[in-house]
């Protein structure tokens, strides 16, 4: 599932530093690629994954040959893709859609008077924007790799079923699965905290190096103002590229496909088949679900959500809370009791063929 309307986007930090410009939009900063640029997969932004192979296998064994004890096992590999809303983040970024933050408004009757790109409400939007569309500073960007693989889930199970007496069955089953290439958001242009205050010239320093912005002498290098946060983004903080370029790039949500998850469960079951009008089904599951961070959108909320530690996916790893729930102990019981058929017609009309299923 990919965008086929030409509104996919690709971001490369190396191309940004090298000054490689898209051929499609005049005002886009270097590092961005779109449909029609060299190397960009035509129309979709991703290469097709023709090598996906999902085998499945299973067997059942009647151990004693009398149908009273069976062993069953199966396994398979399956491919999945995030929900369609996940791909929305490729088209809710400039140049098709603009998110604007305006500071220092003086006249609320004309709030965009001092905003260089002008009134964002007058900016063209959608898939047919012109090549000279304006580009706001601190613009949200989605970074999607050309060869992002599909999420892969391998599932397996092993079960033993044993008939007890005439009407009862006891079962013991192990269930497991392993998820690979689970998509998540790695923000690669996060806001960096710069300690200290500006020197006599307003310069600030991080790890002994001068950063690419200034403040008033003696003022805090890091404040909560949105303007200060923009200049403290990772790509803008050191002069690898001119600030006029780097400050056009705001939150960069990189679609990372390295996430994993696992589930292992032991299921104990006891069943009584419908004899003498009574059916009972009980099972107890003891399991553990562990997962990396799972998200349904790339740039949701303020577009800065994603891994808590942008350099460490494992920081968010733990018991499943979103893609699934880590319910360690689950007990289920159900049953049904049926009234018999009566030879007396009146009694049959009143009491026959009823069932109670608590």
Short mmCIF file of N, CA and C in Angstrom, two decimals, residues 193-273:
data_model
loop_
_atom_site.label_atom_id
_atom_site.label_comp_id
_atom_site.label_asym_id
_atom_site.label_seq_id
_atom_site.Cartn_x
_atom_site.Cartn_y
_atom_site.Cartn_z
N UNK A 193 18.98 20.36 23.81
CA UNK A 193 19.15 21.28 24.93
C UNK A 193 20.59 21.79 24.95
N UNK A 194 20.73 23.11 24.88
CA UNK A 194 22.05 23.75 24.94
C UNK A 194 22.17 24.43 26.30
N UNK A 195 23.05 23.94 27.16
CA UNK A 195 23.14 24.49 28.52
C UNK A 195 23.82 25.86 28.54
N UNK A 196 23.67 26.54 29.66
CA UNK A 196 24.39 27.78 29.87
C UNK A 196 23.73 29.01 29.29
N UNK A 197 24.50 30.11 29.32
CA UNK A 197 24.01 31.40 28.82
C UNK A 197 24.95 31.90 27.73
N UNK A 198 24.45 32.85 26.95
CA UNK A 198 25.27 33.41 25.89
C UNK A 198 26.43 34.22 26.44
N UNK A 199 27.60 34.15 25.76
CA UNK A 199 28.74 34.93 26.21
C UNK A 199 28.57 36.40 25.82
N UNK A 200 29.63 37.16 25.92
CA UNK A 200 29.53 38.60 25.65
C UNK A 200 29.06 38.88 24.23
N UNK A 201 29.33 37.95 23.32
CA UNK A 201 28.90 38.12 21.93
C UNK A 201 27.60 37.37 21.62
N UNK A 202 27.01 36.79 22.64
CA UNK A 202 25.76 36.06 22.43
C UNK A 202 25.95 34.65 21.93
N UNK A 203 27.21 34.18 21.91
CA UNK A 203 27.47 32.83 21.42
C UNK A 203 27.14 31.79 22.49
N UNK A 204 26.66 30.63 22.04
CA UNK A 204 26.38 29.50 22.92
C UNK A 204 27.24 28.32 22.49
N UNK A 205 27.48 27.41 23.42
CA UNK A 205 28.40 26.31 23.15
C UNK A 205 27.80 24.99 23.61
N UNK A 206 28.08 23.97 22.84
CA UNK A 206 27.63 22.62 23.17
C UNK A 206 28.80 21.67 22.96
N UNK A 207 29.20 21.00 24.03
CA UNK A 207 30.35 20.09 23.98
C UNK A 207 31.60 20.78 23.44
N UNK A 208 31.77 22.06 23.80
CA UNK A 208 32.95 22.80 23.42
C UNK A 208 32.90 23.44 22.06
N UNK A 209 31.85 23.20 21.28
CA UNK A 209 31.73 23.76 19.93
C UNK A 209 30.69 24.88 19.93
N UNK A 210 30.93 25.89 19.10
CA UNK A 210 29.99 27.00 18.96
C UNK A 210 28.80 26.56 18.12
N UNK A 211 27.60 26.81 18.63
CA UNK A 211 26.40 26.42 17.89
C UNK A 211 26.03 27.51 16.90
N UNK A 212 25.09 27.18 16.00
CA UNK A 212 24.79 28.02 14.85
C UNK A 212 23.66 29.01 15.14
N UNK A 213 23.62 29.57 16.37
CA UNK A 213 22.66 30.62 16.67
C UNK A 213 23.22 31.46 17.81
N UNK A 214 22.68 32.63 17.97
CA UNK A 214 23.12 33.53 19.04
C UNK A 214 21.90 33.98 19.85
N UNK A 215 22.17 34.38 21.07
CA UNK A 215 21.15 34.95 21.95
C UNK A 215 21.69 36.26 22.50
N UNK A 216 20.89 36.97 23.25
CA UNK A 216 21.40 38.17 23.90
C UNK A 216 22.44 37.79 24.94
N UNK A 217 23.45 38.60 25.07
CA UNK A 217 24.53 38.32 26.02
C UNK A 217 23.95 38.08 27.42
N UNK A 218 24.33 36.97 28.02
CA UNK A 218 23.85 36.64 29.36
C UNK A 218 22.50 35.97 29.41
N UNK A 219 21.84 35.79 28.27
CA UNK A 219 20.53 35.14 28.25
C UNK A 219 20.70 33.62 28.14
N UNK A 220 19.67 32.92 28.59
CA UNK A 220 19.69 31.46 28.49
C UNK A 220 19.79 31.02 27.04
N UNK A 221 20.65 30.05 26.78
CA UNK A 221 20.76 29.52 25.42
C UNK A 221 19.55 28.69 25.03
N UNK A 222 18.87 28.09 26.01
CA UNK A 222 17.69 27.26 25.75
C UNK A 222 16.49 27.83 26.49
N UNK A 223 15.45 28.14 25.76
CA UNK A 223 14.20 28.62 26.34
C UNK A 223 13.06 27.81 25.75
N UNK A 224 11.86 28.05 26.25
CA UNK A 224 10.69 27.30 25.78
C UNK A 224 10.00 27.97 24.61
N UNK A 225 10.50 29.11 24.14
CA UNK A 225 9.85 29.78 23.00
C UNK A 225 10.02 28.94 21.74
N UNK A 226 9.01 28.96 20.89
CA UNK A 226 9.07 28.16 19.66
C UNK A 226 10.20 28.62 18.76
N UNK A 227 10.49 29.93 18.74
CA UNK A 227 11.59 30.42 17.92
C UNK A 227 12.93 29.86 18.37
N UNK A 228 13.14 29.80 19.70
CA UNK A 228 14.38 29.24 20.22
C UNK A 228 14.46 27.74 19.94
N UNK A 229 13.33 27.06 20.03
CA UNK A 229 13.33 25.62 19.75
C UNK A 229 13.69 25.35 18.28
N UNK A 230 13.23 26.21 17.39
CA UNK A 230 13.54 25.99 15.97
C UNK A 230 15.04 26.04 15.71
N UNK A 231 15.72 27.01 16.33
CA UNK A 231 17.16 27.14 16.06
C UNK A 231 17.96 26.08 16.81
N UNK A 232 17.33 25.38 17.75
CA UNK A 232 18.04 24.34 18.50
C UNK A 232 17.81 22.95 17.94
N UNK A 233 17.21 22.82 16.78
CA UNK A 233 17.07 21.50 16.16
C UNK A 233 18.44 20.99 15.72
N UNK A 234 18.57 19.69 15.72
CA UNK A 234 19.88 19.07 15.49
C UNK A 234 20.51 19.49 14.16
N UNK A 235 19.71 19.53 13.09
CA UNK A 235 20.27 19.86 11.79
C UNK A 235 20.65 21.33 11.67
N UNK A 236 20.12 22.17 12.56
CA UNK A 236 20.39 23.60 12.48
C UNK A 236 21.44 24.06 13.47
N UNK A 237 21.80 23.20 14.42
CA UNK A 237 22.59 23.69 15.54
C UNK A 237 24.08 23.84 15.20
N UNK A 238 24.57 23.06 14.25
CA UNK A 238 25.97 23.19 13.82
C UNK A 238 26.01 23.57 12.35
N UNK A 239 26.98 24.38 11.94
CA UNK A 239 26.98 24.97 10.59
C UNK A 239 27.43 24.01 9.48
N UNK A 240 26.82 22.80 9.39
CA UNK A 240 27.11 21.92 8.26
C UNK A 240 26.49 22.47 6.97
N UNK A 241 25.36 23.13 7.13
CA UNK A 241 24.69 23.78 6.00
C UNK A 241 24.26 25.16 6.45
N UNK A 242 24.03 26.08 5.53
CA UNK A 242 23.59 27.43 5.92
C UNK A 242 22.29 27.38 6.72
N UNK A 243 22.17 28.25 7.70
CA UNK A 243 20.95 28.27 8.51
C UNK A 243 19.72 28.57 7.67
N UNK A 244 19.88 29.30 6.56
CA UNK A 244 18.74 29.59 5.69
C UNK A 244 18.16 28.31 5.09
N UNK A 245 18.98 27.27 5.04
CA UNK A 245 18.52 25.97 4.53
C UNK A 245 18.04 25.10 5.67
N UNK A 246 18.88 24.92 6.69
CA UNK A 246 18.56 23.98 7.77
C UNK A 246 17.32 24.38 8.55
N UNK A 247 17.05 25.67 8.66
CA UNK A 247 15.91 26.10 9.46
C UNK A 247 14.59 25.96 8.71
N UNK A 248 14.65 25.59 7.45
CA UNK A 248 13.41 25.25 6.74
C UNK A 248 12.92 23.86 7.14
N UNK A 249 13.83 23.05 7.68
CA UNK A 249 13.49 21.68 8.06
C UNK A 249 13.14 21.66 9.54
N UNK A 250 11.92 21.24 9.86
CA UNK A 250 11.48 21.13 11.24
C UNK A 250 11.53 19.69 11.70
N UNK A 251 10.48 19.18 12.34
CA UNK A 251 10.47 17.78 12.77
C UNK A 251 10.62 16.84 11.58
N UNK A 252 11.53 15.90 11.68
CA UNK A 252 11.74 14.90 10.63
C UNK A 252 11.37 13.54 11.20
N UNK A 253 10.24 13.02 10.79
CA UNK A 253 9.81 11.70 11.24
C UNK A 253 10.32 10.64 10.30
N UNK A 254 11.39 9.97 10.71
CA UNK A 254 11.95 8.90 9.89
C UNK A 254 11.20 7.60 10.17
N UNK A 255 10.66 6.98 9.12
CA UNK A 255 9.96 5.71 9.27
C UNK A 255 11.00 4.62 9.45
N UNK A 256 11.17 4.19 10.68
CA UNK A 256 12.13 3.15 11.01
C UNK A 256 11.43 1.80 10.98
N UNK A 257 12.05 0.83 10.32
CA UNK A 257 11.42 -0.49 10.17
C UNK A 257 12.16 -1.56 10.95
N UNK A 258 12.91 -1.16 11.98
CA UNK A 258 13.69 -2.12 12.74
C UNK A 258 13.05 -2.61 14.01
N UNK A 259 11.80 -2.22 14.27
CA UNK A 259 11.15 -2.62 15.50
C UNK A 259 10.81 -4.10 15.53
N UNK A 260 10.79 -4.68 16.71
CA UNK A 260 10.44 -6.09 16.88
C UNK A 260 9.45 -6.25 18.02
N UNK A 261 8.78 -7.39 18.03
CA UNK A 261 7.86 -7.73 19.11
C UNK A 261 7.80 -9.24 19.22
N UNK A 262 7.34 -9.73 20.36
CA UNK A 262 7.23 -11.17 20.54
C UNK A 262 6.08 -11.49 21.49
N UNK A 263 5.50 -12.66 21.29
CA UNK A 263 4.43 -13.16 22.16
C UNK A 263 4.67 -14.64 22.39
N UNK A 264 4.58 -15.06 23.65
CA UNK A 264 4.68 -16.47 23.99
C UNK A 264 3.60 -16.78 25.03
N UNK A 265 2.84 -17.82 24.76
CA UNK A 265 1.74 -18.13 25.67
C UNK A 265 1.54 -19.62 25.84
N UNK A 266 1.15 -20.02 27.04
CA UNK A 266 0.77 -21.40 27.35
C UNK A 266 -0.72 -21.41 27.65
N UNK A 267 -1.46 -22.24 26.90
CA UNK A 267 -2.92 -22.30 27.04
C UNK A 267 -3.30 -23.69 27.55
N UNK A 268 -3.98 -23.74 28.68
CA UNK A 268 -4.51 -24.98 29.24
C UNK A 268 -6.02 -24.97 29.07
N UNK A 269 -6.54 -26.03 28.46
CA UNK A 269 -7.97 -26.07 28.19
C UNK A 269 -8.64 -27.33 28.68
N UNK A 270 -9.89 -27.20 29.09
CA UNK A 270 -10.70 -28.34 29.50
C UNK A 270 -12.09 -28.16 28.92
N UNK A 271 -12.55 -29.19 28.18
CA UNK A 271 -13.84 -29.10 27.51
C UNK A 271 -14.69 -30.33 27.83
N UNK A 272 -15.98 -30.08 27.96
CA UNK A 272 -16.95 -31.18 28.05
C UNK A 272 -17.90 -31.03 26.89
N UNK A 273 -17.92 -32.04 26.04
CA UNK A 273 -18.75 -31.94 24.84
C UNK A 273 -20.22 -32.07 25.21
#
